[in-house]
mmCIF file of C-alpha atoms in Angstrom:
data_model
loop_
_atom_site.group_PDB
_atom_site.id
_atom_site.type_symbol
_atom_site.label_atom_id
_atom_site.label_comp_id
_atom_site.label_asym_id
_atom_site.label_seq_id
_atom_site.Cartn_x
_atom_site.Cartn_y
_atom_site.Cartn_z
ATOM 1 C CA MET A 30 136.080 110.246 158.309
ATOM 2 C CA LYS A 31 132.773 110.869 156.591
ATOM 3 C CA LYS A 32 131.428 107.464 157.671
ATOM 4 C CA THR A 33 132.478 108.016 161.276
ATOM 5 C CA TYR A 34 130.817 111.433 161.289
ATOM 6 C CA LEU A 35 127.510 110.006 160.021
ATOM 7 C CA ILE A 36 127.473 107.213 162.623
ATOM 8 C CA ILE A 37 128.088 109.655 165.459
ATOM 9 C CA SER A 38 125.303 111.974 164.177
ATOM 10 C CA ILE A 39 122.795 109.163 164.020
ATOM 11 C CA MET A 40 123.708 108.025 167.540
ATOM 12 C CA VAL A 41 123.233 111.564 168.880
ATOM 13 C CA LEU A 42 119.832 111.976 167.206
ATOM 14 C CA THR A 43 118.668 108.568 168.439
ATOM 15 C CA GLY A 44 119.651 109.489 171.988
ATOM 16 C CA LEU A 45 117.733 112.782 171.786
ATOM 17 C CA THR A 46 114.621 111.056 170.461
ATOM 18 C CA SER A 47 114.604 108.435 173.181
ATOM 19 C CA CYS A 48 114.892 111.075 175.942
ATOM 20 C CA LYS A 49 111.538 112.811 175.411
ATOM 21 C CA LYS A 50 110.163 114.031 178.720
ATOM 22 C CA GLU A 51 106.999 112.154 179.727
ATOM 23 C CA GLY A 52 104.089 113.543 181.686
ATOM 24 C CA CYS A 53 100.536 114.856 181.307
ATOM 25 C CA THR A 54 100.115 116.734 178.015
ATOM 26 C CA ASP A 55 96.412 117.686 178.391
ATOM 27 C CA PRO A 56 96.095 121.416 179.251
ATOM 28 C CA ALA A 57 92.685 120.688 180.837
ATOM 29 C CA ALA A 58 94.214 118.370 183.449
ATOM 30 C CA ASP A 59 95.136 119.448 186.985
ATOM 31 C CA ASN A 60 98.674 118.097 186.592
ATOM 32 C CA TYR A 61 99.348 119.401 183.091
ATOM 33 C CA SER A 62 103.053 119.770 182.404
ATOM 34 C CA GLN A 63 104.200 122.355 179.906
ATOM 35 C CA ASN A 64 107.520 120.557 179.574
ATOM 36 C CA ALA A 65 106.027 117.122 178.846
ATOM 37 C CA GLN A 66 106.531 115.996 175.260
ATOM 38 C CA GLU A 67 104.912 112.580 175.503
ATOM 39 C CA ASP A 68 101.756 111.690 177.446
ATOM 40 C CA ASP A 69 102.312 108.946 180.002
ATOM 41 C CA GLY A 70 98.665 108.465 181.024
ATOM 42 C CA SER A 71 99.085 110.246 184.335
ATOM 43 C CA CYS A 72 96.629 113.101 183.706
ATOM 44 C CA ASP A 73 94.436 113.839 186.717
ATOM 45 C CA TYR A 74 91.182 115.792 186.647
ATOM 46 C CA THR A 75 89.130 117.452 189.349
ATOM 47 C CA VAL A 76 85.630 116.020 189.152
ATOM 48 C CA GLU A 77 82.749 118.151 190.385
ATOM 49 C CA ALA A 78 79.451 116.476 191.226
ATOM 50 C CA LEU A 79 75.999 117.772 190.290
ATOM 51 C CA THR A 80 73.241 115.859 192.067
ATOM 52 C CA GLU A 81 70.886 118.631 193.230
ATOM 53 C CA ASP A 82 68.393 120.818 191.347
ATOM 54 C CA ILE A 83 69.514 124.269 190.182
ATOM 55 C CA THR A 84 67.317 126.845 191.962
ATOM 56 C CA THR A 85 69.674 129.849 192.046
ATOM 57 C CA PRO A 86 71.977 131.303 189.366
ATOM 58 C CA THR A 87 74.795 128.805 188.887
ATOM 59 C CA THR A 88 77.964 128.625 186.809
ATOM 60 C CA LEU A 89 79.670 125.286 186.216
ATOM 61 C CA GLY A 90 83.227 125.195 184.968
ATOM 62 C CA GLY A 91 86.313 123.204 185.624
ATOM 63 C CA ASN A 92 87.280 120.201 183.589
ATOM 64 C CA MET A 93 84.792 117.468 184.424
ATOM 65 C CA ILE A 94 81.358 117.481 186.037
ATOM 66 C CA GLU A 95 79.559 114.273 186.971
ATOM 67 C CA VAL A 96 75.779 114.597 186.708
ATOM 68 C CA CYS A 97 73.632 112.009 188.464
ATOM 69 C CA GLY A 98 69.841 111.908 188.822
ATOM 70 C CA ASP A 99 67.100 114.033 187.238
ATOM 71 C CA ILE A 100 68.340 117.620 187.496
ATOM 72 C CA SER A 101 65.677 120.333 187.343
ATOM 73 C CA VAL A 102 66.898 123.817 186.392
ATOM 74 C CA SER A 103 64.526 126.592 187.483
ATOM 75 C CA SER A 104 67.108 129.399 187.447
ATOM 76 C CA ASP A 105 70.100 130.468 185.364
ATOM 77 C CA LEU A 106 72.592 127.726 184.469
ATOM 78 C CA THR A 107 75.792 128.670 182.673
ATOM 79 C CA ILE A 108 78.316 126.081 181.491
ATOM 80 C CA GLN A 109 81.793 127.429 180.823
ATOM 81 C CA ALA A 110 83.798 126.629 177.715
ATOM 82 C CA GLY A 111 85.865 123.457 177.958
ATOM 83 C CA ALA A 112 83.626 121.698 180.482
ATOM 84 C CA THR A 113 82.746 118.024 180.121
ATOM 85 C CA LEU A 114 79.538 116.841 181.771
ATOM 86 C CA VAL A 115 79.617 113.103 182.344
ATOM 87 C CA MET A 116 76.056 111.800 182.714
ATOM 88 C CA CYS A 117 75.257 108.889 185.006
ATOM 89 C CA ALA A 118 72.968 106.119 183.792
ATOM 90 C CA GLY A 119 69.407 107.445 183.383
ATOM 91 C CA ALA A 120 70.361 111.015 184.294
ATOM 92 C CA SER A 121 68.621 114.013 182.757
ATOM 93 C CA ILE A 122 68.660 117.804 182.695
ATOM 94 C CA THR A 123 65.325 119.660 182.456
ATOM 95 C CA ILE A 124 65.293 123.401 181.849
ATOM 96 C CA GLU A 125 62.052 124.536 183.461
ATOM 97 C CA GLU A 126 59.942 127.504 182.359
ATOM 98 C CA THR A 127 61.757 129.868 184.761
ATOM 99 C CA GLY A 128 65.264 128.666 183.919
ATOM 100 C CA TYR A 129 67.729 128.692 181.078
ATOM 101 C CA LEU A 130 70.767 126.764 179.865
ATOM 102 C CA ASN A 131 73.619 128.799 178.432
ATOM 103 C CA ALA A 132 76.365 126.476 177.210
ATOM 104 C CA VAL A 133 78.662 128.425 174.914
ATOM 105 C CA GLY A 134 81.990 126.841 174.098
ATOM 106 C CA THR A 135 84.547 127.702 171.453
ATOM 107 C CA ALA A 136 86.083 125.806 168.568
ATOM 108 C CA SER A 137 89.184 125.109 170.685
ATOM 109 C CA SER A 138 87.318 124.608 174.002
ATOM 110 C CA PRO A 139 84.009 122.892 173.246
ATOM 111 C CA ILE A 140 81.490 121.731 175.840
ATOM 112 C CA VAL A 141 80.554 118.049 175.962
ATOM 113 C CA PHE A 142 77.542 116.258 177.479
ATOM 114 C CA LYS A 143 78.191 112.506 177.291
ATOM 115 C CA GLY A 144 77.309 109.260 178.988
ATOM 116 C CA ALA A 145 79.647 107.782 181.592
ATOM 117 C CA THR A 146 79.452 104.815 179.255
ATOM 118 C CA GLU A 147 79.411 106.132 175.710
ATOM 119 C CA THR A 148 76.583 103.991 174.365
ATOM 120 C CA LYS A 149 73.261 104.937 172.805
ATOM 121 C CA GLY A 150 70.545 105.714 175.333
ATOM 122 C CA PHE A 151 72.808 105.619 178.390
ATOM 123 C CA TRP A 152 71.081 108.715 179.821
ATOM 124 C CA GLU A 153 67.743 110.420 179.157
ATOM 125 C CA GLY A 154 68.760 113.702 177.557
ATOM 126 C CA ILE A 155 68.240 117.469 177.834
ATOM 127 C CA ALA A 156 64.733 118.951 177.796
ATOM 128 C CA ILE A 157 64.293 122.672 177.037
ATOM 129 C CA LYS A 158 60.951 123.902 178.404
ATOM 130 C CA SER A 159 61.558 127.651 178.642
ATOM 131 C CA ASN A 160 61.361 130.372 176.012
ATOM 132 C CA ASN A 161 64.271 132.315 177.478
ATOM 133 C CA PRO A 162 66.515 133.707 174.697
ATOM 134 C CA ASN A 163 69.555 132.687 176.765
ATOM 135 C CA ASN A 164 68.930 129.007 175.990
ATOM 136 C CA LYS A 165 72.022 128.493 173.855
ATOM 137 C CA LEU A 166 74.106 125.525 172.770
ATOM 138 C CA GLU A 167 77.150 126.669 170.816
ATOM 139 C CA TYR A 168 80.208 124.529 170.134
ATOM 140 C CA VAL A 169 78.542 121.820 172.183
ATOM 141 C CA THR A 170 78.361 118.052 171.715
ATOM 142 C CA VAL A 171 75.401 116.165 173.196
ATOM 143 C CA LYS A 172 75.687 112.392 172.876
ATOM 144 C CA ASP A 173 74.641 108.965 174.200
ATOM 145 C CA ALA A 174 71.099 109.914 175.364
ATOM 146 C CA GLY A 175 67.563 109.266 174.140
ATOM 147 C CA THR A 176 65.883 106.727 176.452
ATOM 148 C CA TYR A 177 62.882 108.712 177.748
ATOM 149 C CA TRP A 178 59.559 108.416 175.876
ATOM 150 C CA GLY A 179 58.316 111.700 177.374
ATOM 151 C CA TRP A 180 61.085 113.463 175.476
ATOM 152 C CA GLU A 181 60.464 111.501 172.301
ATOM 153 C CA PHE A 182 63.622 109.413 172.890
ATOM 154 C CA ALA A 183 65.766 112.407 171.887
ATOM 155 C CA ASN A 184 69.190 113.672 172.923
ATOM 156 C CA VAL A 185 67.726 117.196 173.007
ATOM 157 C CA PHE A 186 63.990 117.889 173.303
ATOM 158 C CA VAL A 187 62.474 121.365 172.771
ATOM 159 C CA LYS A 188 58.970 121.637 174.225
ATOM 160 C CA SER A 189 56.065 123.471 172.657
ATOM 161 C CA GLY A 190 56.508 127.196 173.267
ATOM 162 C CA ALA A 191 60.194 126.849 174.186
ATOM 163 C CA LYS A 192 63.183 128.416 172.453
ATOM 164 C CA LEU A 193 66.688 127.190 171.644
ATOM 165 C CA GLU A 194 69.653 128.696 169.812
ATOM 166 C CA LEU A 195 71.803 125.947 168.303
ATOM 167 C CA ARG A 196 75.057 126.714 166.483
ATOM 168 C CA ASN A 197 78.246 124.860 165.588
ATOM 169 C CA SER A 198 77.122 121.874 167.642
ATOM 170 C CA THR A 199 76.981 118.108 167.288
ATOM 171 C CA ILE A 200 74.034 115.901 168.278
ATOM 172 C CA ASP A 201 75.403 112.385 168.326
ATOM 173 C CA ASN A 202 74.715 108.747 169.199
ATOM 174 C CA SER A 203 71.090 109.039 170.324
ATOM 175 C CA ASP A 204 69.113 105.873 170.861
ATOM 176 C CA ASN A 205 66.488 107.343 168.518
ATOM 177 C CA ILE A 206 66.182 111.052 167.641
ATOM 178 C CA GLY A 207 68.991 113.576 167.827
ATOM 179 C CA LEU A 208 66.928 116.775 168.162
ATOM 180 C CA PHE A 209 63.126 116.822 168.552
ATOM 181 C CA VAL A 210 61.364 120.174 168.069
ATOM 182 C CA SER A 211 57.745 120.381 169.228
ATOM 183 C CA GLU A 212 55.004 122.339 167.496
ATOM 184 C CA SER A 213 55.180 126.095 168.270
ATOM 185 C CA ALA A 214 58.732 125.815 169.602
ATOM 186 C CA THR A 215 61.364 128.168 168.162
ATOM 187 C CA LEU A 216 64.833 127.475 166.767
ATOM 188 C CA SER A 217 66.854 130.687 166.583
ATOM 189 C CA ASN A 218 70.190 131.279 164.848
ATOM 190 C CA PHE A 219 70.299 127.623 163.850
ATOM 191 C CA SER A 220 73.460 127.062 161.819
ATOM 192 C CA ASN A 221 76.368 124.751 161.030
ATOM 193 C CA ASN A 222 75.286 121.807 163.170
ATOM 194 C CA THR A 223 76.011 118.093 162.723
ATOM 195 C CA PHE A 224 73.626 115.195 163.367
ATOM 196 C CA SER A 225 75.537 111.928 163.555
ATOM 197 C CA ASN A 226 75.027 108.266 164.467
ATOM 198 C CA ASN A 227 71.379 108.703 165.488
ATOM 199 C CA THR A 228 68.374 106.791 164.193
ATOM 200 C CA THR A 229 66.881 110.082 162.927
ATOM 201 C CA GLY A 230 69.004 113.200 163.235
ATOM 202 C CA LEU A 231 66.322 115.904 163.241
ATOM 203 C CA ASP A 232 62.558 115.634 163.840
ATOM 204 C CA LEU A 233 60.560 118.861 163.680
ATOM 205 C CA HIS A 234 57.121 120.335 162.980
ATOM 206 C CA VAL A 235 56.522 121.667 159.479
ATOM 207 C CA ALA A 236 56.140 125.210 160.854
ATOM 208 C CA ASN A 237 59.792 125.100 162.015
ATOM 209 C CA LEU A 238 61.129 124.065 158.644
ATOM 210 C CA ASP A 239 62.111 127.593 157.628
ATOM 211 C CA GLU A 240 64.275 127.935 160.777
ATOM 212 C CA ILE A 241 66.969 125.472 159.712
ATOM 213 C CA ASP A 242 69.925 126.122 157.424
ATOM 214 C CA GLU A 243 71.375 124.533 154.317
ATOM 215 C CA SER A 244 74.947 124.238 155.642
ATOM 216 C CA SER A 245 74.325 121.853 158.562
ATOM 217 C CA ASN A 246 75.119 118.159 158.123
ATOM 218 C CA TYR A 247 71.825 116.386 158.805
ATOM 219 C CA ASN A 248 73.042 112.858 158.136
ATOM 220 C CA GLN A 249 76.482 111.778 159.206
ATOM 221 C CA GLY A 250 75.935 108.074 159.721
ATOM 222 C CA ASN A 251 72.314 108.258 160.866
ATOM 223 C CA THR A 252 70.113 105.233 160.191
ATOM 224 C CA ASN A 253 67.430 107.312 158.429
ATOM 225 C CA ASP A 254 68.637 109.509 155.609
ATOM 226 C CA PHE A 255 65.991 112.210 156.019
ATOM 227 C CA ILE A 256 64.791 115.094 158.174
ATOM 228 C CA ASN A 257 61.429 114.030 159.610
ATOM 229 C CA VAL A 258 58.838 116.792 159.054
ATOM 230 C CA ARG A 259 55.631 116.321 161.030
ATOM 231 C CA SER A 260 52.306 117.436 159.556
ATOM 232 C CA GLY A 261 50.634 120.763 160.251
ATOM 233 C CA THR A 262 49.674 124.158 158.855
ATOM 234 C CA ILE A 263 51.851 126.951 157.475
ATOM 235 C CA SER A 264 50.223 130.218 158.563
ATOM 236 C CA SER A 265 53.089 132.665 157.901
ATOM 237 C CA ASP A 266 55.401 133.017 154.898
ATOM 238 C CA ALA A 267 58.232 130.482 154.825
ATOM 239 C CA ASN A 268 61.218 129.450 152.736
ATOM 240 C CA TRP A 269 62.386 125.837 152.641
ATOM 241 C CA VAL A 270 66.073 125.468 151.836
ATOM 242 C CA ALA A 271 67.779 122.610 150.028
ATOM 243 C CA THR A 272 69.568 120.583 152.705
ATOM 244 C CA THR A 273 72.196 117.856 152.667
ATOM 245 C CA THR A 274 69.518 115.190 153.108
ATOM 246 C CA PRO A 275 65.877 114.966 151.938
ATOM 247 C CA TYR A 276 62.806 115.973 153.929
ATOM 248 C CA LEU A 277 60.233 113.307 154.795
ATOM 249 C CA PHE A 278 56.759 114.896 154.905
ATOM 250 C CA SER A 279 53.630 113.636 156.645
ATOM 251 C CA GLY A 280 51.450 116.394 155.200
ATOM 252 C CA VAL A 281 51.054 120.168 155.076
ATOM 253 C CA TYR A 282 48.249 122.711 154.699
ATOM 254 C CA ILE A 283 49.616 125.942 153.227
ATOM 255 C CA GLU A 284 47.735 129.098 154.229
ATOM 256 C CA ALA A 285 50.548 131.580 153.559
ATOM 257 C CA GLY A 286 53.375 131.841 151.041
ATOM 258 C CA VAL A 287 55.850 128.957 150.763
ATOM 259 C CA SER A 288 58.923 129.062 148.525
ATOM 260 C CA ILE A 289 61.141 126.032 147.946
ATOM 261 C CA ASP A 290 64.792 126.484 146.992
ATOM 262 C CA PRO A 291 66.285 124.745 143.936
ATOM 263 C CA GLY A 292 67.692 121.312 144.706
ATOM 264 C CA ALA A 293 65.333 120.560 147.596
ATOM 265 C CA ILE A 294 63.974 117.003 147.828
ATOM 266 C CA LEU A 295 60.621 116.323 149.489
ATOM 267 C CA LEU A 296 59.876 112.665 150.149
ATOM 268 C CA MET A 297 56.175 112.143 150.777
ATOM 269 C CA GLU A 298 55.130 109.532 153.309
ATOM 270 C CA ALA A 299 52.201 107.191 152.600
ATOM 271 C CA ASP A 300 48.887 109.131 152.593
ATOM 272 C CA SER A 301 50.673 112.463 153.036
ATOM 273 C CA TYR A 302 49.560 115.559 151.136
ATOM 274 C CA ILE A 303 50.370 119.109 150.084
ATOM 275 C CA GLN A 304 47.294 121.326 150.074
ATOM 276 C CA VAL A 305 47.485 125.022 149.174
ATOM 277 C CA ASN A 306 44.418 126.731 150.584
ATOM 278 C CA SER A 307 42.787 129.952 149.343
ATOM 279 C CA THR A 308 45.071 132.300 151.333
ATOM 280 C CA GLY A 309 48.321 130.558 150.430
ATOM 281 C CA TYR A 310 50.644 129.906 147.538
ATOM 282 C CA LEU A 311 53.406 127.466 146.608
ATOM 283 C CA ASN A 312 56.406 128.562 144.576
ATOM 284 C CA ALA A 313 58.610 125.586 143.694
ATOM 285 C CA THR A 314 60.983 126.996 141.091
ATOM 286 C CA GLY A 315 64.052 124.896 140.431
ATOM 287 C CA THR A 316 66.704 125.224 137.761
ATOM 288 C CA THR A 317 67.833 122.990 134.939
ATOM 289 C CA SER A 318 70.747 121.713 137.036
ATOM 290 C CA GLU A 319 68.985 121.815 140.430
ATOM 291 C CA LYS A 320 65.472 120.529 140.081
ATOM 292 C CA ILE A 321 63.027 120.387 142.966
ATOM 293 C CA GLU A 322 61.780 116.868 143.641
ATOM 294 C CA ILE A 323 58.433 116.075 145.286
ATOM 295 C CA LYS A 324 57.949 112.328 145.224
ATOM 296 C CA GLY A 325 56.823 109.316 147.212
ATOM 297 C CA ARG A 326 59.110 107.902 149.816
ATOM 298 C CA TYR A 327 58.801 104.786 147.700
ATOM 299 C CA ALA A 328 58.243 104.927 143.948
ATOM 300 C CA SER A 329 54.764 103.467 143.562
ATOM 301 C CA PRO A 330 51.688 104.895 141.763
ATOM 302 C CA GLY A 331 49.461 106.604 144.305
ATOM 303 C CA PHE A 332 51.878 106.162 147.204
ATOM 304 C CA TRP A 333 50.860 109.571 148.599
ATOM 305 C CA ASP A 334 47.676 111.653 148.294
ATOM 306 C CA GLY A 335 49.011 114.237 145.870
ATOM 307 C CA MET A 336 49.128 118.016 145.643
ATOM 308 C CA LYS A 337 46.097 120.310 145.593
ATOM 309 C CA ILE A 338 46.436 123.945 144.579
ATOM 310 C CA GLY A 339 43.289 125.720 145.710
ATOM 311 C CA SER A 340 44.253 129.398 145.511
ATOM 312 C CA ASN A 341 44.289 131.957 142.709
ATOM 313 C CA ASN A 342 47.529 133.552 143.835
ATOM 314 C CA PRO A 343 49.803 134.353 140.846
ATOM 315 C CA ASN A 344 52.784 133.108 142.878
ATOM 316 C CA ASN A 345 51.607 129.502 142.497
ATOM 317 C CA GLN A 346 54.449 128.320 140.287
ATOM 318 C CA LEU A 347 56.002 124.977 139.434
ATOM 319 C CA ALA A 348 59.123 125.111 137.267
ATOM 320 C CA ASN A 349 61.924 122.597 136.765
ATOM 321 C CA ALA A 350 60.226 120.387 139.316
ATOM 322 C CA ILE A 351 59.674 116.626 139.458
ATOM 323 C CA ILE A 352 56.335 115.485 140.897
ATOM 324 C CA SER A 353 55.641 111.766 141.086
ATOM 325 C CA ASP A 354 53.958 108.829 142.851
ATOM 326 C CA GLY A 355 50.846 110.713 144.029
ATOM 327 C CA GLY A 356 47.108 110.304 143.622
ATOM 328 C CA SER A 357 45.930 108.004 146.416
ATOM 329 C CA TYR A 358 43.138 110.408 147.498
ATOM 330 C CA TRP A 359 39.738 110.440 145.786
ATOM 331 C CA GLY A 360 39.272 114.078 146.836
ATOM 332 C CA TYR A 361 42.121 115.016 144.516
ATOM 333 C CA ASP A 362 40.667 112.808 141.759
ATOM 334 C CA TYR A 363 43.582 110.389 142.236
ATOM 335 C CA ALA A 364 45.886 112.889 140.497
ATOM 336 C CA ASN A 365 49.483 113.879 141.183
ATOM 337 C CA ILE A 366 48.401 117.538 140.942
ATOM 338 C CA TYR A 367 44.820 118.716 141.402
ATOM 339 C CA LEU A 368 44.374 122.327 140.286
ATOM 340 C CA ASP A 369 41.399 124.262 141.614
ATOM 341 C CA GLY A 370 42.864 127.753 141.293
ATOM 342 C CA ALA A 371 45.683 129.356 139.294
ATOM 343 C CA LEU A 372 49.075 127.918 138.373
ATOM 344 C CA VAL A 373 52.107 128.744 136.255
ATOM 345 C CA MET A 374 53.777 125.504 135.205
ATOM 346 C CA ASP A 375 56.819 125.011 132.984
ATOM 347 C CA ASP A 376 59.554 122.424 132.420
ATOM 348 C CA CYS A 377 58.139 119.995 134.974
ATOM 349 C CA GLN A 378 58.211 116.210 134.945
ATOM 350 C CA VAL A 379 55.014 114.595 136.230
ATOM 351 C CA SER A 380 54.919 110.815 136.476
ATOM 352 C CA ASN A 381 53.663 107.676 138.176
ATOM 353 C CA ALA A 382 50.307 109.071 139.258
ATOM 354 C CA ASN A 383 47.468 106.790 140.271
ATOM 355 C CA SER A 384 45.268 108.444 137.654
ATOM 356 C CA TRP A 385 45.834 111.797 135.907
ATOM 357 C CA GLY A 386 49.183 113.529 136.139
ATOM 358 C CA LEU A 387 47.383 116.895 136.311
ATOM 359 C CA ASN A 388 43.635 117.387 136.784
ATOM 360 C CA ILE A 389 42.279 120.904 136.143
ATOM 361 C CA THR A 390 38.808 121.967 137.318
ATOM 362 C CA ASN A 391 36.648 124.069 135.020
ATOM 363 C CA SER A 392 37.048 127.169 137.226
ATOM 364 C CA SER A 393 40.866 127.069 137.140
ATOM 365 C CA SER A 394 43.483 128.775 135.000
ATOM 366 C CA ILE A 395 46.896 127.443 133.985
ATOM 367 C CA ASN A 396 49.716 129.302 132.300
ATOM 368 C CA SER A 397 52.365 127.314 130.482
ATOM 369 C CA GLY A 398 54.898 128.417 127.908
ATOM 370 C CA GLY A 399 54.009 132.041 128.603
ATOM 371 C CA SER A 400 50.341 131.664 127.660
ATOM 372 C CA ASN A 401 47.105 130.652 129.321
ATOM 373 C CA GLN A 402 46.243 127.149 128.158
ATOM 374 C CA THR A 403 42.807 125.696 127.558
ATOM 375 C CA ASP A 404 43.634 122.197 126.395
ATOM 376 C CA ALA A 405 45.911 119.332 127.356
ATOM 377 C CA ALA A 406 48.210 119.728 124.361
ATOM 378 C CA GLY A 407 49.187 123.250 125.373
ATOM 379 C CA VAL A 408 50.274 122.153 128.855
ATOM 380 C CA GLU A 409 51.903 118.926 127.709
ATOM 381 C CA SER A 410 54.022 120.713 125.110
ATOM 382 C CA ASN A 411 55.807 122.643 127.860
ATOM 383 C CA ASN A 412 56.045 119.867 130.448
ATOM 384 C CA THR A 413 56.682 116.111 130.461
ATOM 385 C CA PHE A 414 54.007 113.620 131.553
ATOM 386 C CA SER A 415 54.848 109.924 131.688
ATOM 387 C CA ASN A 416 53.663 106.643 133.194
ATOM 388 C CA ASN A 417 50.554 108.175 134.769
ATOM 389 C CA GLY A 418 47.262 106.325 135.106
ATOM 390 C CA THR A 419 48.942 103.109 136.258
ATOM 391 C CA GLY A 420 47.283 102.854 139.673
ATOM 392 C CA SER A 421 44.254 100.909 140.842
ATOM 393 C CA ASN A 422 41.939 103.940 140.661
ATOM 394 C CA ALA A 423 42.860 105.139 137.183
ATOM 395 C CA SER A 424 39.870 106.354 135.185
ATOM 396 C CA CYS A 425 41.844 107.427 132.153
ATOM 397 C CA SER A 426 43.843 106.067 129.229
ATOM 398 C CA ASN A 427 46.204 107.230 126.509
ATOM 399 C CA GLY A 428 48.966 108.419 128.818
ATOM 400 C CA CYS A 429 46.749 110.168 131.391
ATOM 401 C CA GLY A 430 48.784 113.385 131.262
ATOM 402 C CA VAL A 431 46.470 116.389 131.632
ATOM 403 C CA ASN A 432 42.722 116.444 132.123
ATOM 404 C CA PHE A 433 40.529 119.566 131.742
ATOM 405 C CA GLU A 434 37.182 118.957 133.421
#
C-alpha cells in the first residue's frame, strides 16, 4: 500500500506541474495576466512615438516610447517611472537652456534610454545644456549612445554652465565616454551610480572632482580603468575622495585648499603637473593602511612634471603618501617635489624622480618628525627616498634624496 500511495502522489504532482497557466507575466505589458504562471512570449506593449521637438510642458509615460530624430527640448520634459525610451539610429535628445529633463524612476520601476539595436554608438546621446535644478536622472539607465563628436562621443553630455543631478543610475555601453562634464558645469547630489562597458566611464574637469562620491562604481567593465580628470585651476576649497578606480590627471593649479582622502590614487599623465600657488594649499594625509598615491601613469623616471608647492600655508602637508615618477620639468629642477614655500612631510615614500626626490629652495621651510629641518638627513630620517636621480636630466648622485639649495 505504501508503494501505491507514493506512485499516485507523484502522478498527481506531475500533473499539477505540467498544467501551469501560460500567458503574459510582465506587469508593464498591455495584456498582462495576473493568473499567468509561465510567460508564453505573447506580451504586447503600446508604443508611443516621439518625433517632434518638445516646446510645451510634456509628460511621457506608458511602457515604451520610440524616439526618432534629433529632439530639442525647450520646455519641461518629465519621464514617468517605468518608461523605456527606445532610440532610433542616430537619434538624440538635447535639453536646451530653457528646458529641463526630469527622469525619476524607482528601484522597482527604473527608466531606460536604449538603442533600438543595443550596440555601442547606435544613437547620439543626451545633451544637458540648461542649469535648471529639475534636470534629474534617478534610477535611470542610459546606454548604447556616444557617436556625436560635438558631445564628446558621450552617452550623457553636460555643457558648460549646465546642471545635472545624477543618482542611482547606470551609464552603459557608450561608444566612448559614459558621462562627460564640461568646465563650469555642476553635478549635484551625485551618488551611487555605475559606469559600465564604456571606453571611459567618467570624464570631467578638475573643478568638478569634489562633486563625485566614493560609493559609485566607476569601472564595471570599462576599457580604461580610470576617471579622466581634465586640467584646470582649483579656485575654491575642495575635497577629493578615494574612489573605486584611480584618477588620471592632466594637470592642476591649486589656488585654494585641496584635501585628498586616504586611499586615493592619482595617476599623472605625461607632462602633467600639480602646482600649489601662493593662495592655495595641498593636504594629502593618508594612513599606514591607506596611503595616498601620486605617481606616473607609467612607472618611468620623469614621466610627469612633478609637484610644486609655492605657498606658505601651514596646511601644506604630505603624510603616508607615495610620490613617484616625476621631474620632467626644468622649472621644478627635475624633482618629484619642488618646495618653494612651507611643508609638513612625514612617512612619505618618494622615488623614481628624474633628478632630486625633493628640492628645497633657500627661502622655504620644511617640518619633518615634529621639527623644522635644515639639512637632508633630518628630512630623510622621517621619510623614504629611493631610486631618484635616474633620469636623463639628473644633476645629482648618492641617492638624490633631498637637496637644500
